[in-house]
Amino acid sequence: MERDLLDRFDDLDELGAEYRTWFSEHKRELRPMDRYKYIDSDGIYIGSQSVHNPGKEGYRYDVIHPITGRPCKQPLMGYRFPETTMCELLDADKILFGDDESKIIELKVYARDYTDKLPSVLTLDGRLGAYDLRDLFPEVSKAFTNPKPVRLLKSIFSFVLHDDDIVLDFFAGSGSTAHAVMNMNVSGEHNLRFFLVQLDESLDETATNSQAAAVLSKLGKPLNIAEITKERLRRAARKVTAGATSGPPELFGFRVFKLDSSNIRAWDPDPADLEEALRLSVEHVVEGRTEQDLLYEVLLKRGLDLCVPIETREIGGKNVHSIGGGVLMVCLAEELTGSDVEAVAKAIVTWRRELETSSDMAIVFRDSAFVDDVAKTNMAEILKQNDLTNVRSV
């Protein structure tokens, strides 16, 4: 709002009139900033009596009123600044005068310099969390029991978080934590991320969560708390994105992971049946695991962020993934024939040139995908001829 007004109005009188109109219409929404009722070319401000010296005798000198030409009334204990500092404040137009010299001068304090204190007691309407959910789930009156208010979490987070921090919530519940983080990011002044953990606790056993179960049932989702968490995040992301004034829409997305065992079958042979153990080890990926399952395990094992950008291209029916702008290339197709090898290898080389990544880019394949040793050797040779030697398999 401030930047918009400053860009639209050069005349200070017009600027002030427009801001006063806006302020009177929105004052109830501005707490704790509802006393910042003035604006000038430097921004929104309030008059503060912080020129007073607290507790003991301060500096004594005359500050001349610009209209009457007479000395302004001094604070009871004098000024807190020496006269040289006061002159600098006057020259910078940081001092406010009353209609005449009978009013003690005030210091301009700008909204951009506002710092709040975290009180020991926060007073909030206990229904705010329920209102947050009702706004997102209008089809039911209570989608979740005792949800945390977004306003409460934003208030706390503003004191403890810094840009690029990650908020970890081990009891995600209705997802209020993530909703609060998205709301803080929407202004463009924050760059926070969240990590939520929630058990898939059943929702269909008690009357207290029957409305949440009804929502999920209508959507065809499993009836558990984790699903209502995800649905709340989807709806909150759409709402926050729709109201965003800056930042790309993808800023408000999220990814979902489930805890499971490794996708790679551990080598644990039965000494009494080594032949069967060797047969099973030919395909060492656990049955039923998808390419995406393997992809994210590769990211974890290489120490990469699970939210790193991933771009996927289909090459001859095989998916090839570029992670982190080409830091890592991954192809986890279940089968790579001789012709597949040539197409995939050349595509990786071309893609690497497009991305202009260094030659130490890592490339990962599924070891069992190669139909024979010749196909595997050809893949390594084509990549080696193009200075790509950091090739690994899972």
Short mmCIF file of C-alpha atoms in Angstrom, two decimals, residues 55-344:
data_model
loop_
_atom_site.label_atom_id
_atom_site.label_comp_id
_atom_site.label_asym_id
_atom_site.label_seq_id
_atom_site.Cartn_x
_atom_site.Cartn_y
_atom_site.Cartn_z
CA GLY A 55 14.20 9.26 34.34
CA LYS A 56 16.73 12.03 34.82
CA GLU A 57 17.61 15.53 33.65
CA GLY A 58 18.51 15.64 29.96
CA TYR A 59 19.70 18.30 27.52
CA ARG A 60 18.29 21.82 27.63
CA TYR A 61 18.13 24.09 24.57
CA ASP A 62 15.54 25.91 22.49
CA VAL A 63 13.82 24.36 19.47
CA ILE A 64 12.17 27.20 17.50
CA HIS A 65 8.66 26.67 16.13
CA PRO A 66 8.80 27.18 12.33
CA ILE A 67 5.59 29.27 12.20
CA THR A 68 5.44 31.29 15.44
CA GLY A 69 9.21 31.73 15.72
CA ARG A 70 9.08 31.11 19.46
CA PRO A 71 10.79 28.31 21.48
CA CYS A 72 8.67 25.16 21.81
CA LYS A 73 7.68 23.85 25.22
CA GLN A 74 10.40 21.54 26.55
CA PRO A 75 9.80 18.03 27.95
CA LEU A 76 9.67 17.79 31.75
CA MET A 77 13.14 16.21 32.01
CA GLY A 78 14.60 17.91 28.91
CA TYR A 79 15.60 16.39 25.57
CA ARG A 80 17.25 12.99 25.26
CA PHE A 81 19.44 14.16 22.32
CA PRO A 82 22.27 16.68 22.37
CA GLU A 83 21.63 19.85 20.36
CA THR A 84 23.82 18.68 17.44
CA THR A 85 21.66 15.56 17.00
CA MET A 86 18.49 17.65 17.20
CA CYS A 87 19.81 19.92 14.43
CA GLU A 88 20.45 16.87 12.26
CA LEU A 89 16.90 15.62 12.88
CA LEU A 90 15.49 19.04 12.01
CA ASP A 91 17.52 19.20 8.80
CA ALA A 92 16.29 15.71 7.86
CA ASP A 93 12.65 16.73 8.50
CA LYS A 94 12.29 14.10 11.21
CA ILE A 95 10.69 16.42 13.82
CA LEU A 96 6.95 17.09 14.12
CA PHE A 97 5.64 20.41 15.43
CA GLY A 98 2.23 21.26 16.87
CA ASP A 99 0.07 24.17 15.72
CA ASP A 100 2.11 26.46 17.95
CA GLU A 101 4.97 26.38 20.45
CA SER A 102 2.76 25.19 23.33
CA LYS A 103 2.98 21.57 22.15
CA ILE A 104 6.10 19.51 22.82
CA ILE A 105 7.76 18.42 19.60
CA GLU A 106 7.63 14.77 18.50
CA LEU A 107 9.94 12.48 16.56
CA LYS A 108 8.85 10.89 13.29
CA VAL A 109 8.95 7.09 13.62
CA TYR A 110 8.43 5.27 10.31
CA ALA A 111 6.43 2.09 9.94
CA ARG A 112 9.36 0.43 8.16
CA ASP A 113 11.38 0.71 11.40
CA TYR A 114 8.64 -0.79 13.55
CA THR A 115 9.75 -3.59 15.85
CA ASP A 116 7.28 -5.36 18.08
CA LYS A 117 7.89 -7.18 21.34
CA LEU A 118 6.69 -10.72 21.88
CA PRO A 119 4.35 -10.46 24.88
CA SER A 120 4.20 -13.13 27.56
CA VAL A 121 0.44 -13.34 26.97
CA LEU A 122 -1.15 -13.29 23.51
CA THR A 123 -4.82 -12.39 23.45
CA LEU A 124 -6.67 -13.87 20.50
CA ASP A 125 -10.23 -14.93 19.79
CA GLY A 126 -10.23 -18.68 20.47
CA ARG A 127 -12.43 -19.23 17.43
CA LEU A 128 -9.87 -17.89 14.91
CA GLY A 129 -8.45 -21.32 14.07
CA ALA A 130 -11.95 -22.65 13.38
CA TYR A 131 -12.70 -19.59 11.24
CA ASP A 132 -9.53 -20.23 9.22
CA LEU A 133 -10.72 -23.74 8.40
CA ARG A 134 -14.31 -22.73 7.77
CA ASP A 135 -13.03 -20.32 5.13
CA LEU A 136 -11.21 -23.19 3.40
CA PHE A 137 -13.83 -25.90 4.02
CA PRO A 138 -17.19 -24.11 3.63
CA GLU A 139 -18.96 -27.43 3.02
CA VAL A 140 -18.68 -28.39 6.72
CA SER A 141 -18.87 -26.48 10.00
CA LYS A 142 -15.87 -28.20 11.65
CA ALA A 143 -13.27 -29.84 9.44
CA PHE A 144 -10.84 -30.31 12.33
CA THR A 145 -10.98 -30.13 16.13
CA ASN A 146 -9.09 -27.27 17.85
CA PRO A 147 -6.94 -26.09 14.91
CA LYS A 148 -4.18 -23.57 15.70
CA PRO A 149 -4.97 -20.03 14.44
CA VAL A 150 -2.83 -18.87 11.51
CA ARG A 151 -2.62 -15.40 13.09
CA LEU A 152 -1.12 -16.84 16.28
CA LEU A 153 1.56 -18.77 14.40
CA LYS A 154 2.44 -15.80 12.19
CA SER A 155 2.84 -13.64 15.28
CA ILE A 156 5.23 -16.14 16.90
CA PHE A 157 7.14 -16.91 13.70
CA SER A 158 7.79 -13.21 13.02
CA PHE A 159 9.97 -13.09 16.15
CA VAL A 160 11.96 -16.29 15.73
CA LEU A 161 12.38 -16.92 12.00
CA HIS A 162 14.79 -15.47 9.46
CA ASP A 163 14.80 -15.68 5.67
CA ASP A 164 15.58 -19.14 4.26
CA ASP A 165 14.65 -20.83 7.57
CA ILE A 166 12.74 -24.13 7.53
CA VAL A 167 9.84 -24.57 9.96
CA LEU A 168 9.56 -28.15 11.24
CA ASP A 169 6.22 -29.28 12.69
CA PHE A 170 6.17 -32.88 13.93
CA PHE A 171 2.44 -32.72 14.71
CA ALA A 172 1.02 -31.16 11.55
CA GLY A 173 -2.66 -31.73 12.35
CA SER A 174 -4.79 -29.47 10.18
CA GLY A 175 -1.73 -27.85 8.58
CA SER A 176 -1.94 -24.42 10.24
CA THR A 177 1.87 -24.16 10.37
CA ALA A 178 2.25 -24.44 6.60
CA HIS A 179 -0.70 -22.08 6.03
CA ALA A 180 1.01 -19.47 8.23
CA VAL A 181 4.32 -19.85 6.37
CA MET A 182 2.61 -19.45 2.99
CA ASN A 183 0.85 -16.32 4.23
CA MET A 184 4.17 -14.86 5.38
CA ASN A 185 5.81 -15.65 2.03
CA VAL A 186 3.05 -14.06 -0.04
CA SER A 187 4.25 -10.53 0.73
CA GLY A 188 7.57 -11.25 -0.95
CA GLU A 189 9.38 -10.17 2.23
CA HIS A 190 10.02 -13.72 3.45
CA ASN A 191 11.52 -16.84 1.93
CA LEU A 192 10.50 -19.54 4.41
CA ARG A 193 9.87 -23.24 3.91
CA PHE A 194 8.03 -25.82 5.97
CA PHE A 195 8.41 -29.49 6.79
CA LEU A 196 5.33 -31.20 8.24
CA VAL A 197 5.09 -34.67 9.76
CA GLN A 198 1.73 -36.34 10.35
CA LEU A 199 0.74 -39.95 11.06
CA ASP A 200 -2.06 -41.41 8.96
CA GLU A 201 -4.35 -41.68 11.99
CA SER A 202 -7.84 -42.88 11.12
CA LEU A 203 -10.65 -40.32 10.90
CA ASP A 204 -13.66 -42.60 10.62
CA GLU A 205 -13.90 -43.98 14.17
CA THR A 206 -15.20 -41.09 16.29
CA ALA A 207 -17.94 -38.52 16.00
CA THR A 208 -15.47 -35.66 16.66
CA ASN A 209 -13.85 -36.00 13.26
CA SER A 210 -16.78 -37.29 11.23
CA GLN A 211 -17.05 -34.02 9.25
CA ALA A 212 -13.41 -34.25 8.13
CA ALA A 213 -14.03 -37.85 7.13
CA ALA A 214 -17.06 -36.72 5.12
CA VAL A 215 -14.92 -34.15 3.24
CA LEU A 216 -12.31 -36.78 2.32
CA SER A 217 -14.92 -39.36 1.42
CA LYS A 218 -16.50 -36.95 -1.06
CA LEU A 219 -13.06 -36.30 -2.58
CA GLY A 220 -12.30 -40.02 -2.79
CA LYS A 221 -9.34 -39.71 -0.40
CA PRO A 222 -8.31 -42.13 2.37
CA LEU A 223 -9.95 -41.27 5.68
CA ASN A 224 -7.00 -40.21 7.85
CA ILE A 225 -5.59 -37.05 9.39
CA ALA A 226 -2.64 -36.85 6.97
CA GLU A 227 -5.10 -36.55 4.07
CA ILE A 228 -7.01 -33.69 5.69
CA THR A 229 -3.63 -31.99 6.28
CA LYS A 230 -2.78 -32.26 2.59
CA GLU A 231 -6.21 -31.09 1.47
CA ARG A 232 -5.98 -28.06 3.75
CA LEU A 233 -2.57 -27.22 2.24
CA ARG A 234 -3.92 -27.51 -1.31
CA ARG A 235 -6.81 -25.16 -0.56
CA ALA A 236 -4.63 -22.75 1.41
CA ALA A 237 -2.07 -22.67 -1.43
CA ARG A 238 -4.78 -21.82 -3.97
CA LYS A 239 -6.17 -19.09 -1.72
CA VAL A 240 -2.76 -17.59 -0.97
CA THR A 241 -1.73 -17.76 -4.63
CA ALA A 242 -4.93 -16.02 -5.71
CA GLY A 243 -4.18 -13.15 -3.32
CA ALA A 244 -0.46 -12.93 -4.10
CA THR A 245 0.90 -9.53 -5.10
CA SER A 246 4.40 -10.79 -5.81
CA GLY A 247 6.26 -14.02 -6.34
CA PRO A 248 5.56 -16.93 -8.68
CA PRO A 249 2.55 -19.19 -7.97
CA GLU A 250 4.84 -22.22 -7.57
CA LEU A 251 6.18 -20.58 -4.43
CA PHE A 252 3.14 -21.94 -2.61
CA GLY A 253 3.32 -25.60 -3.64
CA PHE A 254 4.42 -28.61 -1.60
CA ARG A 255 5.58 -32.20 -2.02
CA VAL A 256 4.40 -35.23 -0.05
CA PHE A 257 6.64 -38.08 1.10
CA LYS A 258 5.85 -41.24 3.04
CA LEU A 259 8.33 -42.98 5.31
CA ASP A 260 9.27 -46.41 4.00
CA SER A 261 12.15 -48.87 3.76
CA SER A 262 14.82 -48.53 1.10
CA ASN A 263 13.91 -49.26 -2.50
CA ILE A 264 17.15 -51.21 -2.87
CA ARG A 265 17.03 -54.81 -1.62
CA ALA A 266 19.81 -55.37 0.93
CA TRP A 267 22.30 -58.19 0.29
CA ASP A 268 21.48 -60.62 3.09
CA PRO A 269 21.96 -64.11 1.63
CA ASP A 270 20.79 -67.32 3.21
CA PRO A 271 23.96 -69.50 3.47
CA ALA A 272 21.78 -72.56 3.02
CA ASP A 273 20.37 -71.32 -0.31
CA LEU A 274 22.95 -69.11 -2.04
CA GLU A 275 21.58 -69.98 -5.48
CA GLU A 276 18.20 -68.40 -4.63
CA ALA A 277 19.91 -65.38 -3.04
CA LEU A 278 21.91 -64.78 -6.22
CA ARG A 279 18.79 -65.11 -8.36
CA LEU A 280 16.96 -62.51 -6.28
CA SER A 281 19.90 -60.11 -6.42
CA VAL A 282 19.70 -59.87 -10.22
CA GLU A 283 16.79 -57.44 -9.75
CA HIS A 284 17.80 -55.62 -6.61
CA VAL A 285 15.00 -53.04 -6.63
CA VAL A 286 12.18 -53.99 -4.28
CA GLU A 287 9.10 -55.15 -6.19
CA GLY A 288 6.37 -52.55 -6.57
CA ARG A 289 8.62 -49.49 -6.25
CA THR A 290 8.25 -46.81 -8.91
CA GLU A 291 10.79 -44.69 -10.77
CA GLN A 292 9.79 -41.75 -8.59
CA ASP A 293 10.43 -43.79 -5.44
CA LEU A 294 13.95 -44.52 -6.66
CA LEU A 295 14.51 -40.95 -7.82
CA TYR A 296 13.93 -39.46 -4.37
CA GLU A 297 16.07 -42.10 -2.70
CA VAL A 298 18.88 -41.10 -5.06
CA LEU A 299 18.40 -37.47 -3.96
CA LEU A 300 18.51 -38.46 -0.30
CA LYS A 301 21.62 -40.60 -0.69
CA ARG A 302 23.41 -37.81 -2.58
CA GLY A 303 22.49 -35.27 0.08
CA LEU A 304 20.29 -33.16 -2.19
CA ASP A 305 17.30 -31.10 -1.08
CA LEU A 306 14.04 -32.98 -1.65
CA CYS A 307 12.50 -29.74 -2.91
CA VAL A 308 15.23 -29.08 -5.47
CA PRO A 309 13.80 -28.25 -8.95
CA ILE A 310 13.33 -31.32 -11.16
CA GLU A 311 12.76 -31.16 -14.91
CA THR A 312 11.78 -34.31 -16.83
CA ARG A 313 12.06 -35.11 -20.53
CA GLU A 314 10.86 -38.25 -22.30
CA ILE A 315 13.54 -39.68 -24.58
CA GLY A 316 12.36 -42.59 -26.72
CA GLY A 317 9.79 -43.54 -24.09
CA LYS A 318 12.32 -43.28 -21.23
CA ASN A 319 12.12 -40.55 -18.58
CA VAL A 320 15.30 -38.57 -17.98
CA HIS A 321 15.36 -36.18 -15.01
CA SER A 322 17.53 -33.10 -14.59
CA ILE A 323 17.89 -32.19 -10.92
CA GLY A 324 18.99 -28.78 -9.69
CA GLY A 325 19.55 -27.31 -13.13
CA GLY A 326 21.74 -30.18 -14.28
CA VAL A 327 23.78 -30.91 -11.14
CA LEU A 328 22.47 -34.46 -11.45
CA MET A 329 20.93 -36.39 -14.37
CA VAL A 330 18.92 -39.53 -13.60
CA CYS A 331 17.37 -42.19 -15.83
CA LEU A 332 15.69 -45.02 -13.92
CA ALA A 333 13.94 -46.81 -16.77
CA GLU A 334 13.45 -50.52 -16.17
CA GLU A 335 15.03 -51.48 -19.50
CA LEU A 336 17.65 -49.90 -21.78
CA THR A 337 18.36 -51.66 -25.07
CA GLY A 338 21.20 -50.84 -27.44
CA SER A 339 19.11 -48.30 -29.36
CA ASP A 340 17.79 -46.81 -26.10
CA VAL A 341 21.34 -46.30 -24.86
CA GLU A 342 22.38 -44.23 -27.86
CA ALA A 343 19.23 -42.04 -27.76
CA VAL A 344 19.40 -41.44 -23.99
#
